[in-house]
Amino acid sequence: ITLPESVASIGWYAFTGCTSLKNVIIPDSVTFLGEKAFSDCTSLESITISKSVTLIQHYTFNYCRSLKSITIPESVKDIGVGAFRWCTALESVTIPESVTRIGCYAFMGCTLLKDITIPESVTRIEQNAFKGCASLKSITLPESVRKIEEYAFEGCTSLTTVILPIGLKEINLTAFYKCPSLSTIYVP
């Protein structure tokens, strides 16, 4: 679907469970995406997010199991809790420097996610943020990251290399729990 330029807001649960929805173009007139706006759209393959959206709400694209890639626009500052949780076909994500927060469970269960670049603007990796990203092979955390919370990378079974930043202050318990392939950790 292509939404008209007259739309300014997409409310909570607006398209939840629209299992035949394949493509969505959200015009730049849209400034608000509600919680779970596209949750459980299991056939959704592509989405163009408005350049006016500043927050991807909690669980907005939760269980969009056919979504393969996403480019988050520069306007976004916050990726909410579980925003892309269980997007099992998601292979790559581009997160702009404008993002300061990646919420807990944000990419949990994205089993095909191979590549993600975390921008310098992010200061902590919240709990369960990348839990179960079984295809993620390496991660370089930017110098801005000060804290890695509980279970942040739990179950990343293909993760072999982690490069930690110089300014890192805290790695919480179970941050890399059940990462059996992890063989190299670069500590500053």
XYZ file of N, CA and C in Angstrom:
564
model
N 0.841 -1.185 0.000
C 0.000 0.000 0.000
C 0.881 1.242 0.000
N 0.380 2.273 -0.613
C 1.010 3.585 -0.564
C 0.010 4.496 0.127
N 0.417 5.011 1.264
C -0.479 5.886 2.022
C -0.437 7.299 1.433
N -1.556 7.994 1.425
C -1.577 9.346 0.856
C -0.841 10.354 1.744
N -0.392 11.447 1.124
C 0.328 12.510 1.834
C -0.535 13.194 2.894
N -1.822 12.989 2.872
C -2.709 13.606 3.862
C -2.617 12.921 5.224
N -2.026 11.724 5.276
C -1.916 10.984 6.537
C -0.754 11.541 7.355
N -1.040 11.892 8.626
C -0.015 12.440 9.516
C 0.355 11.462 10.624
N -0.521 10.505 10.899
C -0.315 9.603 12.027
C -0.886 8.223 11.706
N -0.147 7.194 12.129
C -0.638 5.828 12.011
C -0.754 5.303 13.435
N -1.969 5.047 13.867
C -2.251 4.712 15.256
C -1.831 3.318 15.678
N -1.913 3.085 16.978
C -1.595 1.795 17.574
C -2.408 0.692 16.889
N -1.771 -0.397 16.571
C -2.399 -1.590 15.999
C -3.094 -1.337 14.656
N -2.799 -0.230 13.989
C -3.517 0.152 12.762
C -3.575 -0.956 11.714
N -2.467 -1.630 11.476
C -2.420 -2.685 10.463
C -2.004 -4.034 11.060
N -2.080 -4.168 12.359
C -1.682 -5.415 13.016
C -2.440 -6.601 12.429
N -1.684 -7.651 12.116
C -2.306 -8.880 11.642
C -2.770 -8.861 10.205
N -2.371 -7.855 9.433
C -2.707 -7.829 7.998
C -1.714 -8.752 7.294
N -2.009 -10.032 7.317
C -1.053 -11.054 6.903
C -0.797 -11.113 5.397
N -1.587 -10.435 4.590
C -1.353 -10.418 3.141
C -0.619 -9.159 2.679
N -0.408 -8.216 3.576
C 0.273 -6.953 3.247
C 1.734 -7.224 2.903
N 2.183 -6.798 1.689
C 3.545 -7.100 1.248
C 4.470 -5.895 1.244
N 3.972 -4.741 0.849
C 4.810 -3.553 0.733
C 4.072 -2.346 1.278
N 4.811 -1.485 1.977
C 4.213 -0.271 2.523
C 5.147 0.904 2.267
N 4.580 1.975 1.770
C 5.315 3.230 1.629
C 4.620 4.245 2.525
N 5.354 4.685 3.539
C 4.818 5.661 4.485
C 5.336 7.033 4.063
N 4.441 7.942 3.679
C 4.891 9.247 3.178
C 5.523 10.112 4.276
N 6.283 11.115 3.845
C 6.975 12.002 4.787
C 6.023 12.857 5.613
N 4.757 12.871 5.269
C 3.764 13.598 6.070
C 3.507 12.906 7.410
N 3.833 11.604 7.495
C 3.590 10.833 8.724
C 4.704 11.126 9.730
N 4.308 11.598 10.909
C 5.275 11.908 11.977
C 5.171 10.918 13.136
N 4.116 10.106 13.164
C 3.900 9.194 14.275
C 3.498 7.809 13.785
N 4.224 6.799 14.262
C 3.864 5.387 14.039
C 3.529 4.810 15.400
N 2.328 4.341 15.592
C 1.898 3.814 16.880
C 2.466 2.444 17.191
N 2.400 2.082 18.468
C 2.838 0.760 18.896
C 2.122 -0.317 18.098
N 2.872 -1.315 17.702
C 2.363 -2.469 16.960
C 1.606 -2.090 15.689
N 1.937 -0.958 15.105
C 1.220 -0.484 13.912
C 1.235 -1.514 12.779
N 2.349 -2.234 12.622
C 2.462 -3.244 11.571
C 2.848 -4.609 12.144
N 2.625 -4.817 13.409
C 2.967 -6.081 14.062
C 2.196 -7.232 13.433
N 2.851 -8.369 13.320
C 2.232 -9.588 12.790
C 1.796 -9.481 11.333
N 2.425 -8.598 10.572
C 2.196 -8.545 9.122
C 3.207 -9.515 8.513
N 2.882 -10.780 8.566
C 3.833 -11.849 8.280
C 4.304 -11.918 6.825
N 3.612 -11.261 5.900
C 4.031 -11.246 4.488
C 4.737 -9.957 4.097
N 4.863 -9.015 5.030
C 5.484 -7.718 4.733
C 6.948 -7.911 4.355
N 7.289 -7.536 3.105
C 8.648 -7.717 2.590
C 9.452 -6.432 2.589
N 8.784 -5.308 2.351
C 9.518 -4.044 2.317
C 8.669 -2.915 2.878
N 9.370 -1.982 3.482
C 8.694 -0.814 4.038
C 9.603 0.387 3.884
N 9.021 1.482 3.466
C 9.741 2.746 3.402
C 9.164 3.603 4.508
N 10.024 3.947 5.471
C 9.582 4.723 6.633
C 9.732 6.210 6.340
N 8.742 6.960 6.746
C 8.727 8.413 6.594
C 9.986 9.052 7.161
N 10.474 10.078 6.485
C 11.650 10.822 6.965
C 11.270 11.811 8.056
N 10.021 11.776 8.495
C 9.552 12.666 9.560
C 9.355 11.933 10.883
N 9.455 10.621 10.868
C 9.269 9.819 12.082
C 10.528 9.916 12.946
N 10.348 10.203 14.246
C 11.503 10.305 15.151
C 11.614 9.106 16.090
N 10.551 8.338 16.217
C 10.528 7.200 17.129
C 9.864 6.015 16.450
N 10.557 4.880 16.451
C 9.917 3.636 16.030
C 9.417 3.017 17.331
N 8.121 3.058 17.512
C 7.478 2.663 18.759
C 7.715 1.190 19.104
N 7.326 0.839 20.305
C 7.429 -0.536 20.770
C 6.670 -1.486 19.843
N 7.348 -2.538 19.449
C 6.770 -3.649 18.679
C 6.136 -3.234 17.346
N 6.574 -2.115 16.770
C 5.978 -1.617 15.526
C 5.996 -2.653 14.405
N 7.122 -3.346 14.238
C 7.249 -4.332 13.150
C 7.461 -5.743 13.710
N 7.030 -5.963 14.907
C 7.131 -7.244 15.604
C 6.518 -8.364 14.751
N 7.229 -9.467 14.602
C 6.761 -10.641 13.856
C 6.475 -10.376 12.380
N 7.182 -9.432 11.775
C 7.101 -9.247 10.319
C 8.119 -10.207 9.717
N 7.749 -11.456 9.622
C 8.658 -12.560 9.315
C 9.183 -12.593 7.881
N 8.676 -11.739 6.996
C 9.160 -11.715 5.609
C 10.017 -10.493 5.302
N 10.153 -9.593 6.249
C 10.933 -8.363 6.071
C 12.420 -8.706 5.995
N 13.069 -8.367 4.858
C 14.459 -8.772 4.634
C 15.483 -7.701 4.984
N 15.148 -6.447 4.745
C 16.089 -5.376 5.075
C 15.305 -4.123 5.433
N 15.947 -3.281 6.184
C 15.299 -2.036 6.597
C 16.346 -0.937 6.659
N 15.976 0.212 6.118
C 16.807 1.399 6.257
C 16.027 2.365 7.132
N 16.616 2.673 8.257
C 15.958 3.578 9.204
C 16.363 4.997 8.843
N 15.395 5.893 8.659
C 15.749 7.251 8.232
C 16.490 8.054 9.309
N 17.220 9.067 8.858
C 18.020 9.937 9.733
C 17.185 10.664 10.785
N 15.905 10.756 10.588
C 15.040 11.462 11.546
C 14.822 10.668 12.837
N 15.017 9.355 12.787
C 14.733 8.484 13.931
C 15.821 8.619 14.994
N 15.374 8.830 16.238
C 16.285 8.959 17.378
C 16.203 7.757 18.320
N 15.089 7.041 18.269
C 14.839 5.980 19.234
C 14.184 4.788 18.547
N 14.782 3.599 18.751
C 14.188 2.350 18.277
C 13.605 1.678 19.509
N 12.301 1.592 19.582
C 11.592 1.132 20.768
C 11.743 -0.345 21.075
N 11.241 -0.721 22.227
C 11.269 -2.093 22.719
C 10.642 -3.023 21.677
N 11.373 -4.062 21.309
C 10.848 -5.086 20.404
C 10.448 -4.592 19.032
N 10.971 -3.456 18.603
C 10.543 -2.837 17.341
C 10.615 -3.783 16.145
N 11.668 -4.592 16.065
C 11.847 -5.533 14.962
C 11.966 -6.972 15.476
N 11.423 -7.229 16.639
C 11.516 -8.542 17.270
C 10.880 -9.614 16.381
N 11.573 -10.721 16.260
C 11.130 -11.884 15.492
C 10.880 -11.591 14.014
N 11.648 -10.660 13.459
C 11.655 -10.460 12.003
C 12.685 -11.456 11.470
N 12.278 -12.692 11.345
C 13.199 -13.806 11.111
C 13.858 -13.805 9.733
N 13.365 -13.050 8.770
C 13.992 -12.958 7.448
C 14.939 -11.760 7.346
N 14.957 -10.915 8.360
C 15.768 -9.688 8.333
C 17.247 -10.035 8.282
N 17.924 -9.577 7.215
C 19.344 -9.875 7.028
C 20.240 -8.685 7.312
N 19.744 -7.482 7.037
C 20.584 -6.304 7.273
C 19.746 -5.116 7.723
N 20.379 -4.298 8.540
C 19.733 -3.100 9.078
C 20.736 -1.962 8.999
N 20.271 -0.821 8.525
C 21.090 0.375 8.529
C 20.515 1.301 9.587
N 21.326 1.558 10.613
C 20.901 2.444 11.698
C 21.682 3.747 11.571
N 20.991 4.868 11.428
C 21.692 6.141 11.237
C 22.300 6.693 12.533
N 23.192 7.650 12.386
C 23.854 8.304 13.522
C 22.868 9.058 14.414
N 21.688 9.322 13.940
C 20.695 10.051 14.736
C 20.138 9.205 15.884
N 20.236 7.881 15.774
C 19.669 6.977 16.789
C 20.541 6.992 18.041
N 19.907 7.297 19.182
C 20.633 7.321 20.458
C 20.267 6.125 21.338
N 19.169 5.443 21.012
C 18.718 4.325 21.835
C 18.191 3.198 20.970
N 18.680 1.994 21.275
C 18.143 0.770 20.691
C 17.514 0.034 21.861
N 16.201 -0.023 21.895
C 15.461 -0.570 23.026
C 15.689 -2.053 23.248
N 15.356 -2.501 24.458
C 15.492 -3.919 24.757
C 14.576 -4.718 23.817
N 15.033 -5.906 23.481
C 14.342 -6.818 22.570
C 14.207 -6.277 21.139
N 14.852 -5.164 20.812
C 14.658 -4.499 19.522
C 14.825 -5.426 18.328
N 15.870 -6.251 18.334
C 16.134 -7.157 17.218
C 16.157 -8.620 17.664
N 15.568 -8.897 18.791
C 15.548 -10.259 19.327
C 14.901 -11.232 18.337
N 15.555 -12.370 18.144
C 14.989 -13.408 17.280
C 15.116 -13.155 15.796
N 15.915 -12.172 15.405
C 16.164 -11.921 13.974
C 17.253 -12.901 13.540
N 16.851 -14.129 13.315
C 17.781 -15.246 13.155
C 18.661 -15.156 11.913
N 18.271 -14.400 10.895
C 19.089 -14.266 9.683
C 19.906 -12.972 9.654
N 19.802 -12.165 10.693
C 20.540 -10.895 10.731
C 22.036 -11.173 10.763
N 22.723 -10.764 9.682
C 24.148 -11.027 9.545
C 24.974 -9.787 9.803
N 24.397 -8.651 9.506
C 25.182 -7.421 9.538
C 24.392 -6.288 10.174
N 25.010 -5.663 11.148
C 24.398 -4.486 11.757
C 25.518 -3.546 12.179
N 25.335 -2.286 11.873
C 26.295 -1.271 12.288
C 25.620 -0.417 13.337
N 26.223 -0.380 14.515
C 25.685 0.421 15.610
C 26.401 1.761 15.582
N 25.657 2.856 15.488
C 26.295 4.171 15.359
C 26.920 4.685 16.659
N 27.806 5.648 16.531
C 28.504 6.271 17.658
C 27.561 6.962 18.632
N 26.367 7.243 18.224
C 25.405 7.953 19.073
C 24.794 7.059 20.159
N 24.945 5.738 20.045
C 24.377 4.796 21.008
C 25.347 4.616 22.181
N 24.836 4.736 23.418
C 25.709 4.638 24.597
C 25.571 3.325 25.360
N 24.523 2.566 25.084
C 24.391 1.265 25.745
C 23.608 0.311 24.849
N 23.909 -0.966 25.031
C 23.177 -2.024 24.336
C 22.216 -2.578 25.377
N 20.931 -2.352 25.172
C 19.936 -2.726 26.174
C 19.702 -4.237 26.205
N 19.087 -4.683 27.293
C 18.882 -6.116 27.515
C 18.134 -6.788 26.372
N 18.631 -7.952 26.007
C 18.020 -8.783 24.970
C 17.957 -8.117 23.595
N 18.665 -7.024 23.383
C 18.562 -6.268 22.127
C 18.828 -7.126 20.895
N 19.815 -8.011 20.979
C 20.177 -8.859 19.841
C 20.103 -10.346 20.198
N 19.360 -10.665 21.207
C 19.220 -12.051 21.666
C 18.695 -12.939 20.537
N 19.358 -14.062 20.334
C 18.886 -15.021 19.334
C 19.166 -14.649 17.895
N 20.059 -13.686 17.663
C 20.455 -13.335 16.289
C 21.519 -14.349 15.862
N 21.060 -15.523 15.506
C 21.918 -16.685 15.301
C 22.876 -16.572 14.121
N 22.657 -15.655 13.187
C 23.538 -15.514 12.020
C 24.573 -14.399 12.181
N 24.481 -13.635 13.243
C 25.418 -12.530 13.494
C 26.790 -13.119 13.799
N 27.793 -12.764 12.971
C 29.126 -13.371 13.114
C 30.104 -12.502 13.888
N 30.007 -11.206 13.724
C 30.912 -10.324 14.459
C 30.202 -9.023 14.774
N 30.682 -8.391 15.815
C 30.101 -7.115 16.221
C 31.223 -6.204 16.695
N 31.209 -4.988 16.159
C 32.134 -3.958 16.613
C 31.285 -2.904 17.298
N 31.505 -2.737 18.577
C 30.735 -1.746 19.321
C 31.441 -0.400 19.228
N 30.695 0.665 18.979
C 31.319 1.982 18.828
C 31.898 2.493 20.147
N 32.801 3.437 20.044
C 33.471 4.002 21.218
C 32.498 4.632 22.209
N 31.321 4.979 21.773
C 30.336 5.631 22.632
C 29.670 4.678 23.632
N 29.695 3.365 23.363
C 29.007 2.394 24.226
C 29.717 2.282 25.569
N 28.945 2.502 26.642
C 29.473 2.435 28.009
C 28.990 1.195 28.759
N 27.860 0.612 28.286
C 27.253 -0.489 29.023
C 26.617 -1.485 28.059
N 26.833 -2.780 28.365
C 26.157 -3.864 27.654
C 25.291 -4.555 28.697
N 23.980 -4.517 28.501
C 23.051 -5.031 29.499
C 22.844 -6.553 29.381
N 22.085 -7.080 30.333
C 21.821 -8.514 30.433
C 21.280 -9.095 29.128
N 21.797 -10.269 28.786
C 21.333 -11.053 27.647
C 21.379 -10.310 26.314
N 22.137 -9.230 26.230
C 22.171 -8.402 25.015
C 22.455 -9.219 23.754
N 23.382 -10.164 23.861
C 23.753 -10.986 22.708
C 23.560 -12.484 22.990
N 22.718 -12.811 23.937
C 22.490 -14.221 24.277
C 22.015 -15.008 23.059
N 22.561 -16.201 22.894
C 22.097 -17.080 21.832
C 22.516 -16.670 20.435
N 23.507 -15.786 20.338
C 24.062 -15.439 19.020
C 25.073 -16.529 18.685
N 24.569 -17.654 18.230
C 25.348 -18.884 18.112
C 26.451 -18.840 17.054
N 26.386 -17.918 16.104
C 27.431 -17.797 15.075
C 28.443 -16.705 15.412
N 28.217 -15.981 16.477
C 29.094 -14.870 16.852
C 30.479 -15.397 17.206
N 31.487 -14.975 16.437
C 32.857 -15.429 16.677
C 33.750 -14.322 17.229
N 33.441 -13.057 16.869
C 34.325 -11.951 17.228
C 33.542 -10.773 17.782
N 34.039 -10.233 18.898
C 33.466 -9.034 19.497
C 34.609 -8.043 19.725
N 34.416 -6.837 19.235
C 35.395 -5.778 19.475
C 34.749 -4.773 20.416
N 35.302 -4.704 21.615
C 34.759 -3.830 22.657
C 35.398 -2.443 22.588
N 34.651 -1.403 22.934
C 35.203 -0.051 22.871
C 36.053 0.297 24.100
N 36.914 1.258 23.937
C 37.804 1.706 25.014
C 37.024 2.239 26.211
N 35.951 2.968 25.959
C 35.196 3.597 27.039
C 34.188 2.712 27.750
N 34.138 1.426 27.401
C 33.170 0.512 28.008
C 33.407 0.406 29.510
N 32.343 0.605 30.296
C 32.439 0.575 31.760
C 31.848 -0.699 32.364
N 30.840 -1.270 31.694
C 30.114 -2.366 32.331
C 29.586 -3.377 31.309
N 29.876 -4.641 31.583
C 29.287 -5.756 30.834
C 28.480 -6.533 31.860
N 27.179 -6.487 31.740
C 26.316 -7.140 32.731
C 26.319 -8.657 32.565
N 25.849 -9.322 33.622
C 25.797 -10.773 33.598
C 25.033 -11.268 32.389
N 25.449 -12.363 31.873
C 24.827 -13.068 30.743
C 24.799 -12.273 29.438
N 25.585 -11.220 29.318
C 25.581 -10.402 28.101
C 25.871 -11.224 26.848
N 26.796 -12.189 26.969
C 27.163 -13.045 25.835
C 26.874 -14.521 26.143
N 25.861 -14.745 26.918
C 25.461 -16.089 27.341
C 25.057 -16.929 26.135
N 25.486 -18.168 26.120
C 25.155 -19.127 25.059
C 25.603 -18.646 23.676
N 26.846 -18.189 23.621
C 27.488 -17.830 22.352
C 28.642 -18.812 22.148
N 28.336 -20.059 21.759
C 29.350 -21.113 21.729
C 30.467 -20.909 20.700
N 30.252 -20.086 19.682
C 31.271 -19.871 18.654
C 32.198 -18.702 18.975
N 31.896 -17.964 20.037
C 32.696 -16.784 20.382
C 34.111 -17.223 20.743
N 35.057 -16.842 19.892
C 36.437 -17.266 20.098
C 37.397 -16.102 20.288
N 36.971 -14.892 19.861
C 37.859 -13.736 19.955
C 37.117 -12.532 20.515
N 37.680 -11.997 21.596
C 37.150 -10.755 22.185
C 38.313 -9.782 22.258
N 38.161 -8.653 21.600
C 39.186 -7.614 21.668
C 38.797 -6.671 22.789
N 39.637 -6.642 23.826
C 39.394 -5.792 24.982
C 40.361 -4.619 24.914
N 39.870 -3.403 25.084
C 40.761 -2.226 24.979
C 41.799 -2.180 26.094
